[in-house]
Amino acid sequence: EVQLLESGGGLVQPGESLRLSCTASGFTFSSNAMNWVRQAPGRGLEWVSAISAGGMTIYYADSVKGRFTISRDNSKNTLYLQMNSLRAEDTALYYCAKGYVTRGFFDSWGQGSLVTVSS
Amino acid sequence: QSALTQPPSASGSPGQSVTISCTGTSSDVGGYNYVSWYQQHPGKAPKLMIYEVNKRPSGVPDRFSGSKSGNTASLTVSGLQAEDEADYYCSSYGGSNNLVFGGGTKLTVL
């Protein structure tokens, strides 16, 4: 059974940084592209970033480009999202999701990690 | 990239069918057969229901079906059941290595 477990969320002030982690199990992590998708409270889903299986190809939504960095450690079956210069509008539940953005779907999702940016 | 357009709400009685639309542009929905649909119950993670317009992942009931015409995709739920009450989101590959979601539709089973 595929399991994705996010961690690292919390309350930070505007301008601060935070790093999310997503630990994967139940599938061959190193063979699958991974993504971060976020959902602001009471709002819809927004794709944030994607990384290829080997980590060499990376994509970002315009809303986070230059502030967020996606990475992965295949030896640890872990996906990361480094978030810098956080803004109030980054407040959301951040999900990691397995799948290929270029095929348009994500077949497995974690339960999410809540990030709150507030002074 | 603008979000895809979905109706905010839809409803139907048990046993009936309901169709939810998802309208984009020729740069996303109309340009690729990479439309997917997700079901999200309150406080839960999204669940993939349809991918590549009309394909169902293993375990998804065949009451759920997808289609596309031009720049509009649709999700049809037949034989509505109480457990189908949830939020539904469409998404599409948007070209230029990005993915766009719809705003979501709250499906109520009357």
Short mmCIF file of C-alpha atoms in Angstrom, two decimals:
data_model
loop_
_atom_site.label_atom_id
_atom_site.label_comp_id
_atom_site.label_asym_id
_atom_site.label_seq_id
_atom_site.Cartn_x
_atom_site.Cartn_y
_atom_site.Cartn_z
CA GLU A 1 0.00 0.00 0.00
CA VAL A 2 1.32 3.41 -1.00
CA GLN A 3 1.85 5.70 1.97
CA LEU A 4 2.97 9.33 1.90
CA LEU A 5 3.54 11.09 5.21
CA GLU A 6 4.18 14.83 5.29
CA SER A 7 5.82 16.65 8.18
CA GLY A 8 7.47 19.95 9.01
CA GLY A 9 4.53 22.31 8.91
CA GLY A 10 3.89 24.97 11.50
CA LEU A 11 3.32 28.65 12.27
CA VAL A 12 5.88 31.11 10.94
CA GLN A 13 6.03 34.86 10.45
CA PRO A 14 6.05 36.52 7.02
CA GLY A 15 9.51 36.43 5.49
CA GLU A 16 10.60 33.35 7.41
CA SER A 17 11.48 29.89 6.07
CA LEU A 18 10.21 26.36 6.57
CA ARG A 19 11.10 22.94 5.16
CA LEU A 20 8.49 20.27 4.55
CA SER A 21 9.30 16.58 4.23
CA CYS A 22 7.32 13.72 2.75
CA THR A 23 8.36 10.16 3.58
CA ALA A 24 7.21 7.53 1.12
CA SER A 25 6.63 3.80 1.42
CA GLY A 26 4.85 1.01 -0.39
CA PHE A 27 6.27 1.74 -3.84
CA THR A 28 9.59 2.28 -5.59
CA PHE A 29 10.13 5.92 -4.68
CA SER A 30 13.20 6.33 -6.88
CA SER A 31 11.21 5.40 -9.99
CA ASN A 32 8.42 7.92 -9.58
CA ALA A 33 8.02 11.64 -10.10
CA MET A 34 6.68 13.53 -7.11
CA ASN A 35 4.83 16.76 -6.52
CA TRP A 36 3.66 19.26 -3.94
CA VAL A 37 0.08 20.53 -4.10
CA ARG A 38 -1.41 23.00 -1.64
CA GLN A 39 -4.89 23.91 -0.49
CA ALA A 40 -5.58 27.19 1.31
CA PRO A 41 -8.20 26.94 4.07
CA GLY A 42 -11.64 26.56 2.51
CA ARG A 43 -10.20 26.94 -0.98
CA GLY A 44 -9.33 24.76 -3.96
CA LEU A 45 -6.21 22.85 -4.95
CA GLU A 46 -3.12 24.51 -6.39
CA TRP A 47 -0.20 22.61 -7.91
CA VAL A 48 3.08 23.96 -6.49
CA SER A 49 6.05 22.00 -7.79
CA ALA A 50 7.19 18.75 -9.41
CA ILE A 51 10.41 16.77 -9.50
CA SER A 52 11.37 13.87 -11.74
CA ALA A 53 12.27 10.43 -10.43
CA GLY A 54 15.98 11.12 -10.52
CA GLY A 55 15.65 14.71 -9.38
CA MET A 56 17.15 16.25 -12.50
CA THR A 57 13.98 17.85 -13.88
CA ILE A 58 12.09 20.33 -11.72
CA TYR A 59 9.07 22.53 -12.35
CA TYR A 60 7.44 25.29 -10.29
CA ALA A 61 4.21 27.23 -10.34
CA ASP A 62 4.77 30.92 -11.05
CA SER A 63 3.40 31.78 -7.60
CA VAL A 64 6.36 30.13 -5.83
CA LYS A 65 9.15 30.34 -8.39
CA GLY A 66 12.29 31.81 -6.87
CA ARG A 67 11.08 31.27 -3.29
CA PHE A 68 10.47 27.52 -3.03
CA THR A 69 12.87 24.67 -3.80
CA ILE A 70 11.83 21.07 -4.32
CA SER A 71 14.32 18.26 -3.81
CA ARG A 72 14.44 14.56 -3.00
CA ASP A 73 16.69 11.99 -1.36
CA ASN A 74 16.00 8.64 -2.99
CA SER A 75 18.22 6.86 -0.45
CA LYS A 76 15.81 8.02 2.26
CA ASN A 77 12.58 7.76 0.22
CA THR A 78 11.95 11.38 1.11
CA LEU A 79 10.67 14.42 -0.79
CA TYR A 80 11.35 17.95 0.44
CA LEU A 81 10.01 21.45 -0.08
CA GLN A 82 12.17 24.32 1.14
CA MET A 83 10.00 27.40 1.46
CA ASN A 84 11.69 30.80 1.82
CA SER A 85 10.34 34.34 2.02
CA LEU A 86 6.98 33.02 3.10
CA ARG A 87 3.91 35.19 2.64
CA ALA A 88 0.45 35.16 4.18
CA GLU A 89 -0.93 33.79 0.92
CA ASP A 90 1.28 30.71 1.28
CA THR A 91 -0.88 29.61 4.23
CA ALA A 92 -2.26 26.22 3.22
CA LEU A 93 -2.32 22.49 3.74
CA TYR A 94 0.57 21.12 1.71
CA TYR A 95 0.14 17.67 0.17
CA CYS A 96 2.79 15.54 -1.44
CA ALA A 97 1.47 13.55 -4.36
CA LYS A 98 2.84 10.84 -6.63
CA GLY A 99 2.50 11.31 -10.36
CA TYR A 100 3.65 13.04 -13.52
CA VAL A 101 2.52 16.63 -14.05
CA THR A 102 3.02 16.16 -17.80
CA ARG A 103 0.43 13.38 -17.74
CA GLY A 104 -1.90 15.51 -15.68
CA PHE A 105 -2.70 13.30 -12.72
CA PHE A 106 -1.54 12.26 -9.27
CA ASP A 107 -2.54 8.78 -8.15
CA SER A 108 -1.55 8.89 -4.48
CA TRP A 109 -1.68 11.69 -1.94
CA GLY A 110 -0.50 12.18 1.61
CA GLN A 111 -2.68 13.62 4.37
CA GLY A 112 -1.02 17.02 4.25
CA SER A 113 1.05 19.31 6.47
CA LEU A 114 -0.37 22.66 7.54
CA VAL A 115 1.69 25.79 7.02
CA THR A 116 0.44 29.01 8.58
CA VAL A 117 2.14 32.30 7.80
CA SER A 118 1.03 35.03 10.17
CA SER A 119 2.48 37.79 12.30
CA GLN B 1 -2.34 30.06 -15.89
CA SER B 2 -5.98 30.62 -14.85
CA ALA B 3 -7.90 28.03 -12.91
CA LEU B 4 -10.35 25.84 -14.78
CA THR B 5 -14.02 26.79 -14.33
CA GLN B 6 -16.34 24.47 -12.43
CA PRO B 7 -19.83 25.13 -11.07
CA PRO B 8 -19.62 25.73 -7.32
CA SER B 9 -22.34 23.22 -6.56
CA ALA B 10 -24.29 20.30 -8.00
CA SER B 11 -26.89 18.01 -6.54
CA GLY B 12 -28.98 14.94 -7.19
CA SER B 13 -31.13 12.39 -5.44
CA PRO B 14 -29.96 8.86 -4.67
CA GLY B 15 -30.01 6.74 -7.80
CA GLN B 16 -29.96 9.70 -10.15
CA SER B 17 -27.12 10.86 -12.38
CA VAL B 18 -25.30 14.16 -12.11
CA THR B 19 -22.74 15.74 -14.43
CA ILE B 20 -20.11 18.25 -13.38
CA SER B 21 -18.45 20.42 -16.03
CA CYS B 22 -14.91 21.75 -16.18
CA THR B 23 -14.16 24.46 -18.70
CA GLY B 24 -10.71 25.52 -19.75
CA THR B 25 -9.07 26.73 -22.92
CA SER B 26 -7.34 25.31 -25.96
CA SER B 27 -4.09 25.64 -23.98
CA ASP B 28 -5.13 23.15 -21.33
CA VAL B 29 -8.33 21.06 -21.46
CA GLY B 30 -8.77 21.43 -25.19
CA GLY B 31 -5.14 20.89 -26.02
CA TYR B 32 -4.39 17.67 -24.18
CA ASN B 33 -6.14 14.45 -23.20
CA TYR B 34 -4.70 14.85 -19.72
CA VAL B 35 -7.79 15.78 -17.74
CA SER B 36 -8.29 14.17 -14.35
CA TRP B 37 -10.90 14.31 -11.59
CA TYR B 38 -10.47 14.07 -7.83
CA GLN B 39 -12.93 13.41 -5.02
CA GLN B 40 -12.29 15.04 -1.65
CA HIS B 41 -14.32 14.33 1.46
CA PRO B 42 -14.13 16.88 4.32
CA GLY B 43 -10.83 16.69 6.16
CA LYS B 44 -9.46 14.07 3.77
CA ALA B 45 -6.88 14.04 1.01
CA PRO B 46 -8.01 14.14 -2.62
CA LYS B 47 -8.58 10.78 -4.31
CA LEU B 48 -8.02 10.22 -8.02
CA MET B 49 -11.28 9.16 -9.70
CA ILE B 50 -10.62 9.70 -13.42
CA TYR B 51 -7.43 10.27 -15.38
CA GLU B 52 -6.62 10.93 -19.04
CA VAL B 53 -10.19 12.12 -19.60
CA ASN B 54 -12.03 8.83 -19.17
CA LYS B 55 -9.86 6.20 -17.48
CA ARG B 56 -10.71 4.88 -14.03
CA PRO B 57 -8.04 3.77 -11.56
CA SER B 58 -8.44 0.33 -10.05
CA GLY B 59 -11.04 0.36 -7.30
CA VAL B 60 -13.06 3.33 -8.55
CA PRO B 61 -16.67 2.30 -9.23
CA ASP B 62 -17.79 2.33 -12.86
CA ARG B 63 -20.55 4.71 -11.78
CA PHE B 64 -17.92 7.40 -12.32
CA SER B 65 -17.15 8.32 -15.91
CA GLY B 66 -15.37 11.14 -17.71
CA SER B 67 -15.57 12.76 -21.11
CA LYS B 68 -14.36 15.79 -23.01
CA SER B 69 -15.63 17.95 -25.82
CA GLY B 70 -13.52 20.84 -27.01
CA ASN B 71 -12.41 22.93 -24.06
CA THR B 72 -14.89 21.37 -21.63
CA ALA B 73 -14.49 18.16 -19.69
CA SER B 74 -17.22 16.46 -17.70
CA LEU B 75 -17.52 14.03 -14.83
CA THR B 76 -20.72 12.00 -14.62
CA VAL B 77 -21.72 10.14 -11.49
CA SER B 78 -24.48 7.62 -12.16
CA GLY B 79 -26.61 5.86 -9.56
CA LEU B 80 -25.79 8.50 -6.93
CA GLN B 81 -25.05 7.17 -3.47
CA ALA B 82 -24.80 8.99 -0.16
CA GLU B 83 -21.05 8.41 -0.01
CA ASP B 84 -20.60 10.31 -3.29
CA GLU B 85 -21.31 13.55 -1.45
CA ALA B 86 -17.96 15.37 -1.56
CA ASP B 87 -16.02 18.09 -3.32
CA TYR B 88 -14.86 17.27 -6.83
CA TYR B 89 -11.92 18.92 -8.58
CA CYS B 90 -10.88 18.68 -12.19
CA SER B 91 -7.34 19.26 -13.37
CA SER B 92 -5.55 19.44 -16.68
CA TYR B 93 -2.02 19.54 -17.93
CA GLY B 94 -1.59 23.16 -18.94
CA GLY B 95 1.43 22.95 -21.17
CA SER B 96 4.73 24.59 -20.25
CA ASN B 97 5.24 21.95 -17.58
CA ASN B 98 2.47 23.03 -15.26
CA LEU B 99 -0.86 21.67 -14.09
CA VAL B 100 -4.02 23.65 -13.43
CA PHE B 101 -6.95 22.73 -11.18
CA GLY B 102 -10.58 23.78 -11.26
CA GLY B 103 -12.11 25.68 -8.37
CA GLY B 104 -14.05 22.65 -7.16
CA THR B 105 -17.69 21.57 -7.12
CA LYS B 106 -19.56 20.59 -3.98
CA LEU B 107 -21.78 17.61 -4.80
CA THR B 108 -24.77 17.20 -2.53
CA VAL B 109 -26.82 14.01 -2.46
CA LEU B 110 -30.33 15.10 -1.57
#
